[in-house]
CSV table of C-alpha atoms and ligand atoms in Angstrom, one decimal:
chain,number,residue,atom,x,y,z
A,1,UNK,CA,11.5,2.5,28.1
A,2,UNK,CA,11.8,-1.0,26.3
A,3,UNK,CA,11.2,0.1,22.7
A,4,UNK,CA,10.3,-3.3,20.6
A,5,UNK,CA,9.1,-1.7,17.5
A,6,UNK,CA,9.9,0.6,15.1
A,7,UNK,CA,7.4,2.3,12.9
A,8,UNK,CA,8.7,4.6,9.8
A,9,UNK,CA,7.0,6.9,7.6
A,10,UNK,CA,8.3,6.6,4.1
A,11,UNK,CA,8.6,10.1,2.3
A,12,UNK,CA,10.7,12.1,4.0
A,13,UNK,CA,12.0,9.6,6.6
A,14,UNK,CA,13.4,6.7,4.4
A,15,UNK,CA,13.7,8.5,1.1
A,16,UNK,CA,12.7,11.7,-0.4
A,17,UNK,CA,10.4,11.5,-3.6
A,18,UNK,CA,9.1,15.0,-3.2
A,19,UNK,CA,11.2,16.2,-6.5
A,20,UNK,CA,9.5,13.4,-8.1
A,21,UNK,CA,5.9,14.3,-7.4
A,22,UNK,CA,7.0,18.0,-8.6
A,23,UNK,CA,8.0,16.5,-11.7
A,24,UNK,CA,4.9,14.6,-12.1
A,25,UNK,CA,2.3,17.0,-11.2
A,26,UNK,CA,4.8,19.6,-13.4
A,27,UNK,CA,3.9,17.1,-16.7
A,28,UNK,CA,0.0,16.9,-15.4
A,29,UNK,CA,-0.1,20.7,-15.3
A,30,UNK,CA,1.5,21.3,-18.7
A,31,UNK,CA,-0.8,19.2,-20.3
A,32,UNK,CA,-3.7,21.2,-18.8
A,33,UNK,CA,-1.8,24.2,-19.6
A,34,UNK,CA,-1.6,25.6,-16.2
A,35,UNK,CA,1.5,27.3,-15.3
A,36,UNK,CA,3.3,25.4,-12.5
A,37,UNK,CA,6.4,25.8,-10.5
A,38,UNK,CA,8.1,25.1,-7.2
A,39,UNK,CA,5.8,27.9,-6.1
A,40,UNK,CA,2.8,26.1,-7.1
A,41,UNK,CA,4.0,23.0,-5.8
A,42,UNK,CA,4.4,24.4,-2.1
A,43,UNK,CA,0.8,24.3,-2.2
A,44,UNK,CA,0.2,20.5,-2.7
A,45,UNK,CA,2.5,19.6,0.6
A,46,UNK,CA,0.7,17.1,2.6
A,47,UNK,CA,-2.3,16.8,0.5
A,48,UNK,CA,-4.0,14.1,-1.3
A,49,UNK,CA,-3.4,13.0,-4.8
A,50,UNK,CA,-7.3,13.9,-5.5
A,51,UNK,CA,-7.0,17.4,-3.8
A,52,UNK,CA,-3.6,18.1,-5.5
A,53,UNK,CA,-5.4,18.0,-8.9
A,54,UNK,CA,-8.3,20.0,-7.6
A,55,UNK,CA,-5.7,22.6,-6.7
A,56,UNK,CA,-4.4,22.7,-10.0
A,57,UNK,CA,-7.3,23.0,-11.6
A,58,UNK,CA,-8.5,25.8,-9.6
A,59,UNK,CA,-5.1,27.4,-9.9
A,60,UNK,CA,-5.7,27.4,-14.0
A,61,UNK,CA,-9.6,27.7,-13.8
A,62,UNK,CA,-9.8,24.8,-15.9
A,63,UNK,CA,-13.1,22.6,-15.6
A,64,UNK,CA,-12.7,19.1,-16.8
A,65,UNK,CA,-15.4,15.9,-16.6
A,66,UNK,CA,-15.2,13.4,-14.0
A,67,UNK,CA,-13.8,10.6,-16.3
A,68,UNK,CA,-11.0,13.2,-17.3
A,69,UNK,CA,-9.8,14.1,-14.0
A,70,UNK,CA,-9.7,10.1,-13.1
A,71,UNK,CA,-7.5,9.9,-16.3
A,72,UNK,CA,-5.3,12.6,-15.3
A,73,UNK,CA,-4.9,11.0,-11.7
A,74,UNK,CA,-3.8,7.8,-13.3
A,75,UNK,CA,-1.4,9.2,-15.6
A,76,UNK,CA,-0.2,11.5,-12.7
A,77,UNK,CA,1.2,8.5,-10.9
A,78,UNK,CA,2.4,6.8,-14.0
A,79,UNK,CA,4.4,9.9,-14.6
A,80,UNK,CA,5.3,9.6,-10.7
A,81,UNK,CA,6.3,6.0,-11.1
A,82,UNK,CA,8.4,6.4,-14.4
A,83,UNK,CA,10.7,9.2,-12.5
A,84,UNK,CA,11.2,7.0,-9.4
A,85,UNK,CA,12.3,4.0,-11.7
A,86,UNK,CA,15.8,5.0,-10.7
A,87,UNK,CA,15.8,5.2,-7.1
A,88,UNK,CA,18.1,2.8,-5.2
A,89,UNK,CA,19.8,2.2,-1.9
A,90,UNK,CA,21.9,5.4,-2.4
A,91,UNK,CA,18.8,7.3,-2.1
A,92,UNK,CA,18.1,6.3,1.2
A,93,UNK,CA,18.6,9.1,3.9
A,94,UNK,CA,21.2,9.7,6.2
A,95,UNK,CA,21.2,7.1,8.8
A,96,UNK,CA,18.2,4.7,7.4
A,97,UNK,CA,20.5,1.7,6.8
A,98,UNK,CA,22.5,1.7,9.8
A,99,UNK,CA,19.3,2.0,11.9
A,100,UNK,CA,17.5,-0.9,10.1
A,101,UNK,CA,20.9,-3.3,10.5
A,102,UNK,CA,21.1,-2.6,14.1
A,103,UNK,CA,17.5,-2.8,14.8
A,104,UNK,CA,17.1,-6.3,13.2
A,105,UNK,CA,19.9,-7.7,14.7
A,106,UNK,CA,18.4,-7.1,18.3
A,107,UNK,CA,15.2,-8.8,17.4
A,108,UNK,CA,13.1,-5.2,17.1
A,109,UNK,CA,10.0,-5.6,14.9
A,110,UNK,CA,10.4,-3.0,12.0
A,111,UNK,CA,7.2,-1.5,10.1
A,112,UNK,CA,6.4,1.4,7.3
A,113,UNK,CA,3.3,3.5,7.9
A,114,UNK,CA,2.4,5.4,4.7
A,115,UNK,CA,-0.3,6.8,2.8
A,116,UNK,CA,1.7,6.4,-0.3
A,117,UNK,CA,-0.2,3.6,-2.4
A,118,UNK,CA,3.4,2.9,-4.0
A,119,UNK,CA,5.0,2.1,-0.6
A,120,UNK,CA,5.8,-1.5,-1.6
A,121,UNK,CA,7.0,-0.4,-4.8
A,122,UNK,CA,9.3,1.9,-3.4
A,123,UNK,CA,10.7,-0.4,-0.7
A,124,UNK,CA,11.6,-2.8,-3.3
A,125,UNK,CA,13.6,-0.1,-5.4
A,126,UNK,CA,15.6,0.8,-2.3
A,127,UNK,CA,16.2,-2.8,-1.8
A,128,UNK,CA,15.1,-2.7,2.1
A,129,UNK,CA,11.8,-4.5,1.7
A,130,UNK,CA,13.3,-7.9,3.6
A,131,UNK,CA,13.9,-5.7,6.6
A,132,UNK,CA,10.1,-4.9,7.5
A,133,UNK,CA,7.8,-7.2,9.3
A,134,UNK,CA,4.9,-5.2,7.8
A,135,UNK,CA,4.3,-2.5,5.1
A,136,UNK,CA,1.1,-0.6,5.9
A,137,UNK,CA,0.6,1.6,2.8
A,138,UNK,CA,-2.7,3.7,1.6
A,139,UNK,CA,-4.1,0.8,0.0
A,140,UNK,CA,-5.1,-0.8,3.5
A,141,UNK,CA,-6.0,2.1,5.6
A,142,UNK,CA,-9.5,3.9,5.7
A,143,UNK,CA,-8.9,6.6,7.6
A,144,UNK,CA,-5.5,8.8,6.5
A,145,UNK,CA,-3.1,10.4,9.1
A,146,UNK,CA,-3.7,12.3,11.2
A,147,UNK,CA,-5.9,9.6,12.3
A,148,UNK,CA,-3.8,7.1,14.1
A,149,UNK,CA,-5.3,4.1,11.8
A,150,UNK,CA,-1.7,3.2,9.9
A,151,UNK,CA,0.6,3.1,13.0
A,152,UNK,CA,-2.3,0.9,15.1
A,153,UNK,CA,-2.6,-1.4,12.4
A,154,UNK,CA,1.5,-2.0,12.7
A,155,UNK,CA,1.3,-2.3,16.4
A,156,UNK,CA,-1.2,-4.7,16.0
A,157,UNK,CA,0.6,-6.6,13.6
A,158,UNK,CA,3.8,-6.8,15.8
A,159,UNK,CA,1.6,-7.6,18.6
A,160,UNK,CA,2.9,-4.9,20.6
A,161,UNK,CA,1.2,-2.1,22.7
A,162,UNK,CA,1.9,1.3,21.2
A,163,UNK,CA,3.9,2.3,23.8
A,164,UNK,CA,6.4,-0.1,23.0
A,165,UNK,CA,7.1,1.7,19.6
A,166,UNK,CA,8.8,4.3,18.3
A,167,UNK,CA,7.2,6.3,14.9
A,168,UNK,CA,9.3,8.3,12.9
A,169,UNK,CA,7.7,11.0,10.9
A,170,UNK,CA,8.8,14.3,9.2
A,171,UNK,CA,4.9,15.6,8.9
A,172,UNK,CA,2.8,17.4,11.4
A,173,UNK,CA,0.0,15.2,10.4
A,174,UNK,CA,1.9,11.6,11.0
A,175,UNK,CA,3.5,13.1,14.3
A,176,UNK,CA,-0.3,13.9,15.3
A,177,UNK,CA,-1.2,10.4,14.3
A,178,UNK,CA,1.5,9.0,16.6
A,179,UNK,CA,0.3,11.0,19.4
A,180,UNK,CA,-3.4,9.9,19.3
A,181,UNK,CA,-2.4,6.4,18.9
A,182,UNK,CA,-0.3,6.7,22.1
A,183,UNK,CA,3.2,6.2,20.4
A,184,UNK,CA,6.5,7.4,21.1
A,185,UNK,CA,6.9,9.9,18.6
A,186,UNK,CA,10.1,11.3,17.0
A,187,UNK,CA,10.5,14.1,14.5
A,188,UNK,CA,12.9,13.8,11.7
A,189,UNK,CA,14.1,16.1,9.0
A,190,UNK,CA,11.2,18.7,9.1
A,191,UNK,CA,12.4,21.6,11.5
A,192,UNK,CA,8.8,22.3,11.0
A,193,UNK,CA,7.5,19.5,13.7
A,194,UNK,CA,10.4,20.3,16.0
A,195,UNK,CA,8.1,22.0,18.7
A,196,UNK,CA,5.1,19.5,17.9
A,197,UNK,CA,7.5,16.6,18.4
A,198,UNK,CA,8.4,14.7,21.7
A,199,UNK,CA,12.1,14.1,20.2
A,200,UNK,CA,13.2,15.7,17.2
A,201,UNK,CA,16.7,14.6,15.1
A,202,UNK,CA,17.9,16.1,12.1
A,203,UNK,CA,18.4,12.7,10.2
A,204,UNK,CA,18.5,9.5,11.6
A,205,UNK,CA,22.4,9.3,12.2
A,206,UNK,CA,21.7,11.5,15.5
A,207,UNK,CA,19.2,8.6,16.5
A,208,UNK,CA,20.8,6.1,19.1
A,209,UNK,CA,18.8,3.0,19.7
A,210,UNK,CA,20.6,2.6,22.8
A,211,UNK,CA,19.1,5.3,24.5
A,212,UNK,CA,15.5,4.1,24.2
A,213,UNK,CA,16.4,0.3,24.8
B,301,MG,MG1,6.3,11.9,5.1
């Protein structure tokens, strides 16, 4: 198989901002007087910002107006953006930087397909924006993963068929999106997707581009 494009999910593949989300949701829950620990945080994994806030309100039996709801969504994102300010290249997950350099050198197209609306901002903090030919984030996509739209947009930007691209994902919904789009899907860094993914690596240091050239 000749691979000509690589599409990366952001959170959990390139960098981990899970803890930053936890800190931001904790601040939000504190403001609402809802007890919130790592255990409640587990319930929010993989769900949208809106549904996460609904979950916290349910947990505390708190009822608020639509405008308060919107204000809380906004302040959660501000808390999150505050907490990620200190991200830098040392926060890249193992193997990411070397793979980007190697792939770029070989003329392979590189893209990010993430549901995060902050994807471009985070890539900037990490100092790797210039590697990517395209960044498709939560702002430009109408159907979230497991719908393949985010990755299909990436492949079409590359001018490549999905079968010529690898998708790296840590979440089941992302692996499903890749499969639905006809991509070669690789699971990374989350043992829970080991069975589902066509290939699985603990981290990107284990991935050898040569094996897919
Ligand atoms: Mg992810």
